[in-house]
PDB file of C-alpha atoms in Angstrom:
ATOM      1  CA  MET A 283     120.921 -96.295 -11.730  1.00  0.00           C
ATOM      2  CA  ASP A 284     119.257 -99.694 -11.639  1.00  0.00           C
ATOM      3  CA  ARG A 285     118.257-101.538 -14.764  1.00  0.00           C
ATOM      4  CA  ILE A 286     115.789-104.375 -14.793  1.00  0.00           C
ATOM      5  CA  PRO A 287     116.569-107.128 -17.309  1.00  0.00           C
ATOM      6  CA  PRO A 288     113.765-107.964 -19.758  1.00  0.00           C
ATOM      7  CA  THR A 289     113.594-111.568 -18.548  1.00  0.00           C
ATOM      8  CA  ARG A 290     113.066-110.495 -14.922  1.00  0.00           C
ATOM      9  CA  LEU A 291     110.440-107.924 -15.891  1.00  0.00           C
ATOM     10  CA  SER A 292     108.618-110.492 -18.024  1.00  0.00           C
ATOM     11  CA  ARG A 293     108.497-112.838 -15.002  1.00  0.00           C
ATOM     12  CA  LEU A 294     107.032-110.037 -12.880  1.00  0.00           C
ATOM     13  CA  LEU A 295     104.457-109.417 -15.609  1.00  0.00           C
ATOM     14  CA  THR A 296     103.326-113.053 -15.814  1.00  0.00           C
ATOM     15  CA  GLY A 297      99.654-113.229 -16.767  1.00  0.00           C
ATOM     16  CA  TRP A 298      99.308-109.534 -17.631  1.00  0.00           C
ATOM     17  CA  SER A 299      97.575-110.197 -20.955  1.00  0.00           C
ATOM     18  CA  LYS A 300      95.075-112.654 -19.454  1.00  0.00           C
ATOM     19  CA  ASP A 301      94.032-110.518 -16.484  1.00  0.00           C
ATOM     20  CA  GLY A 302      91.584-108.302 -18.331  1.00  0.00           C
ATOM     21  CA  THR A 303      89.917-107.388 -21.533  1.00  0.00           C
ATOM     22  CA  GLY A 304      91.007-104.647 -23.843  1.00  0.00           C
ATOM     23  CA  ALA A 305      93.876-103.701 -26.080  1.00  0.00           C
ATOM     24  CA  LEU A 306      97.272-105.188 -25.238  1.00  0.00           C
ATOM     25  CA  PRO A 307      98.998-101.791 -24.836  1.00  0.00           C
ATOM     26  CA  LEU A 308      96.405-100.764 -22.231  1.00  0.00           C
ATOM     27  CA  LEU A 309      96.800-104.057 -20.356  1.00  0.00           C
ATOM     28  CA  LEU A 310     100.596-103.819 -20.419  1.00  0.00           C
ATOM     29  CA  ALA A 311     100.540-100.193 -19.240  1.00  0.00           C
ATOM     30  CA  GLN A 312      98.196-101.178 -16.397  1.00  0.00           C
ATOM     31  CA  ALA A 313     100.445-104.086 -15.384  1.00  0.00           C
ATOM     32  CA  LEU A 314     103.551-101.856 -15.365  1.00  0.00           C
ATOM     33  CA  ARG A 315     101.645 -99.218 -13.391  1.00  0.00           C
ATOM     34  CA  GLU A 316     100.681-101.827 -10.784  1.00  0.00           C
ATOM     35  CA  LEU A 317     104.279-103.053 -10.493  1.00  0.00           C
ATOM     36  CA  ALA A 318     105.372 -99.487  -9.738  1.00  0.00           C
ATOM     37  CA  GLN A 319     102.545 -98.872  -7.253  1.00  0.00           C
ATOM     38  CA  ARG A 320     103.287-102.082  -5.351  1.00  0.00           C
ATOM     39  CA  GLY A 321     106.999-101.285  -5.316  1.00  0.00           C
ATOM     40  CA  ASP A 322     107.995-104.410  -7.260  1.00  0.00           C
ATOM     41  CA  VAL A 323     109.962-102.120  -9.560  1.00  0.00           C
ATOM     42  CA  ALA A 324     111.600 -99.206  -7.764  1.00  0.00           C
ATOM     43  CA  PRO A 325     111.200 -95.621  -8.984  1.00  0.00           C
ATOM     44  CA  GLY A 326     114.150 -94.591 -11.145  1.00  0.00           C
ATOM     45  CA  THR A 327     114.607 -98.092 -12.538  1.00  0.00           C
ATOM     46  CA  VAL A 328     115.518 -98.142 -16.210  1.00  0.00           C
ATOM     47  CA  LEU A 329     113.110-100.408 -18.041  1.00  0.00           C
ATOM     48  CA  PRO A 330     114.263-102.668 -20.891  1.00  0.00           C
ATOM     49  CA  SER A 331     114.298-101.306 -24.411  1.00  0.00           C
ATOM     50  CA  GLN A 332     111.042-101.619 -26.285  1.00  0.00           C
ATOM     51  CA  ARG A 333     112.494-104.230 -28.600  1.00  0.00           C
ATOM     52  CA  ALA A 334     113.964-106.338 -25.766  1.00  0.00           C
ATOM     53  CA  LEU A 335     110.762-106.284 -23.707  1.00  0.00           C
ATOM     54  CA  ALA A 336     108.642-107.094 -26.757  1.00  0.00           C
ATOM     55  CA  THR A 337     110.835-110.127 -27.450  1.00  0.00           C
ATOM     56  CA  ALA A 338     110.689-111.274 -23.819  1.00  0.00           C
ATOM     57  CA  LEU A 339     106.890-110.911 -23.688  1.00  0.00           C
ATOM     58  CA  GLY A 340     106.263-112.323 -27.165  1.00  0.00           C
ATOM     59  CA  VAL A 341     104.392-109.261 -28.410  1.00  0.00           C
ATOM     60  CA  SER A 342     105.050-106.727 -31.129  1.00  0.00           C
ATOM     61  CA  ARG A 343     107.292-103.771 -30.466  1.00  0.00           C
ATOM     62  CA  SER A 344     104.379-101.426 -31.224  1.00  0.00           C
ATOM     63  CA  THR A 345     102.508-102.885 -28.221  1.00  0.00           C
ATOM     64  CA  VAL A 346     105.381-101.995 -25.895  1.00  0.00           C
ATOM     65  CA  THR A 347     105.867 -98.618 -27.594  1.00  0.00           C
ATOM     66  CA  ALA A 348     102.195 -97.752 -27.078  1.00  0.00           C
ATOM     67  CA  ALA A 349     102.253 -98.929 -23.431  1.00  0.00           C
ATOM     68  CA  TYR A 350     105.380 -96.876 -22.698  1.00  0.00           C
ATOM     69  CA  GLY A 351     103.721 -93.910 -24.448  1.00  0.00           C
ATOM     70  CA  LEU A 352     100.639 -94.176 -22.230  1.00  0.00           C
ATOM     71  CA  LEU A 353     102.767 -94.243 -19.088  1.00  0.00           C
ATOM     72  CA  GLU A 354     104.851 -91.320 -20.326  1.00  0.00           C
ATOM     73  CA  ALA A 355     101.691 -89.279 -20.982  1.00  0.00           C
ATOM     74  CA  GLU A 356     100.628 -89.953 -17.365  1.00  0.00           C
ATOM     75  CA  GLY A 357     103.994 -88.800 -16.051  1.00  0.00           C
ATOM     76  CA  ARG A 358     104.893 -92.270 -14.773  1.00  0.00           C
ATOM     77  CA  LEU A 359     107.682 -92.850 -17.277  1.00  0.00           C
ATOM     78  CA  GLU A 360     110.490 -90.635 -18.497  1.00  0.00           C
ATOM     79  CA  SER A 361     111.985 -91.587 -21.848  1.00  0.00           C
ATOM     80  CA  ARG A 362     115.102 -90.243 -23.496  1.00  0.00           C
ATOM     81  CA  GLN A 363     116.364 -91.543 -26.788  1.00  0.00           C
ATOM     82  CA  GLY A 364     119.596 -93.419 -26.186  1.00  0.00           C
ATOM     83  CA  SER A 365     119.169 -93.418 -22.386  1.00  0.00           C
ATOM     84  CA  GLY A 366     116.159 -95.666 -22.063  1.00  0.00           C
ATOM     85  CA  SER A 367     112.892 -95.297 -20.215  1.00  0.00           C
ATOM     86  CA  ARG A 368     113.010 -94.590 -16.501  1.00  0.00           C
ATOM     87  CA  LEU A 369     110.094 -95.472 -14.246  1.00  0.00           C
ATOM     88  CA  ARG A 370     108.834 -92.743 -11.947  1.00  0.00           C
ATOM     89  CA  GLY A 371     107.197 -93.140  -8.563  1.00  0.00           C
ATOM     90  CA  SER A 372     103.474 -93.393  -8.019  1.00  0.00           C
ATOM     91  CA  GLY A 373     102.906 -89.643  -8.210  1.00  0.00           C
ATOM     92  CA  ALA A 374     102.653 -87.800 -11.469  1.00  0.00           C
ATOM     93  CA  VAL A 375     105.103 -85.108 -12.483  1.00  0.00           C
ATOM     94  CA  GLY A 376     104.316 -81.719 -10.996  1.00  0.00           C
ATOM     95  CA  GLU A 377     102.402 -82.971  -7.978  1.00  0.00           C
ATOM     96  CA  PRO A 378     103.556 -81.147  -4.837  1.00  0.00           C
ATOM     97  CA  ALA A 379     104.975 -83.160  -1.985  1.00  0.00           C
ATOM     98  CA  THR A 380     102.292 -83.654   0.653  1.00  0.00           C
ATOM     99  CA  GLU A 381     104.325 -85.706   3.095  1.00  0.00           C
ATOM    100  CA  GLY A 382     107.929 -86.339   3.939  1.00  0.00           C
ATOM    101  CA  ARG A 383     110.761 -83.930   4.429  1.00  0.00           C
ATOM    102  CA  LEU A 384     110.284 -82.026   1.159  1.00  0.00           C
ATOM    103  CA  ALA A 385     106.733 -81.066   2.114  1.00  0.00           C
ATOM    104  CA  SER A 386     108.119 -78.427   4.479  1.00  0.00           C
ATOM    105  CA  PHE A 387     109.320 -76.383   1.507  1.00  0.00           C
ATOM    106  CA  GLY A 388     105.809 -76.093   0.056  1.00  0.00           C
ATOM    107  CA  THR A 389     103.561 -73.088   0.527  1.00  0.00           C
ATOM    108  CA  ARG A 390      99.781 -72.948   0.603  1.00  0.00           C
ATOM    109  CA  ASP A 391      99.570 -71.403  -2.859  1.00  0.00           C
ATOM    110  CA  GLY A 392     101.604 -74.245  -4.395  1.00  0.00           C
ATOM    111  CA  GLY A 393     104.882 -72.324  -4.513  1.00  0.00           C
ATOM    112  CA  ILE A 394     108.207 -73.252  -2.998  1.00  0.00           C
ATOM    113  CA  ASP A 395     109.516 -71.519   0.096  1.00  0.00           C
ATOM    114  CA  LEU A 396     113.273 -71.059  -0.211  1.00  0.00           C
ATOM    115  CA  SER A 397     113.618 -68.678   2.732  1.00  0.00           C
ATOM    116  CA  SER A 398     115.163 -71.412   4.861  1.00  0.00           C
ATOM    117  CA  GLY A 399     118.192 -73.511   4.074  1.00  0.00           C
ATOM    118  CA  ALA A 400     117.233 -76.218   6.544  1.00  0.00           C
ATOM    119  CA  LEU A 401     114.344 -78.594   6.753  1.00  0.00           C
ATOM    120  CA  ASP A 402     112.235 -79.006   9.875  1.00  0.00           C
ATOM    121  CA  GLY A 403     113.488 -81.604  12.322  1.00  0.00           C
ATOM    122  CA  LEU A 404     112.107 -85.106  12.294  1.00  0.00           C
ATOM    123  CA  PRO A 405     109.250 -85.695  14.753  1.00  0.00           C
ATOM    124  CA  SER A 406     111.131 -88.598  16.358  1.00  0.00           C
ATOM    125  CA  VAL A 407     114.045 -86.314  17.255  1.00  0.00           C
TER     126      VAL A 407
END
């Protein structure tokens, strides 16, 4: 499980509050979302605590709390008290796999086909 230090994340977020207009939590959530979409922060990475990130960015803790809350509501962040906040991939929770090896387990009605214990072979093989 990778953790990103608050100082490194703050460097990646340079200029986030100057890039747009609107409330700081919305701007911070957008900047974190873009980092995840570009792959600058890998899915599964544990983000800094709210207090540590707020200190590194020079904002109030409530700004970071609200930004994390927005991302959690979108399914892009998973938070557990005492374990930290873990960034998810670009897809929201509950979206079926549409590509890759796990897509072969999906059915047309959105269910999961468990009748086979093996995935289809790779096209290159």
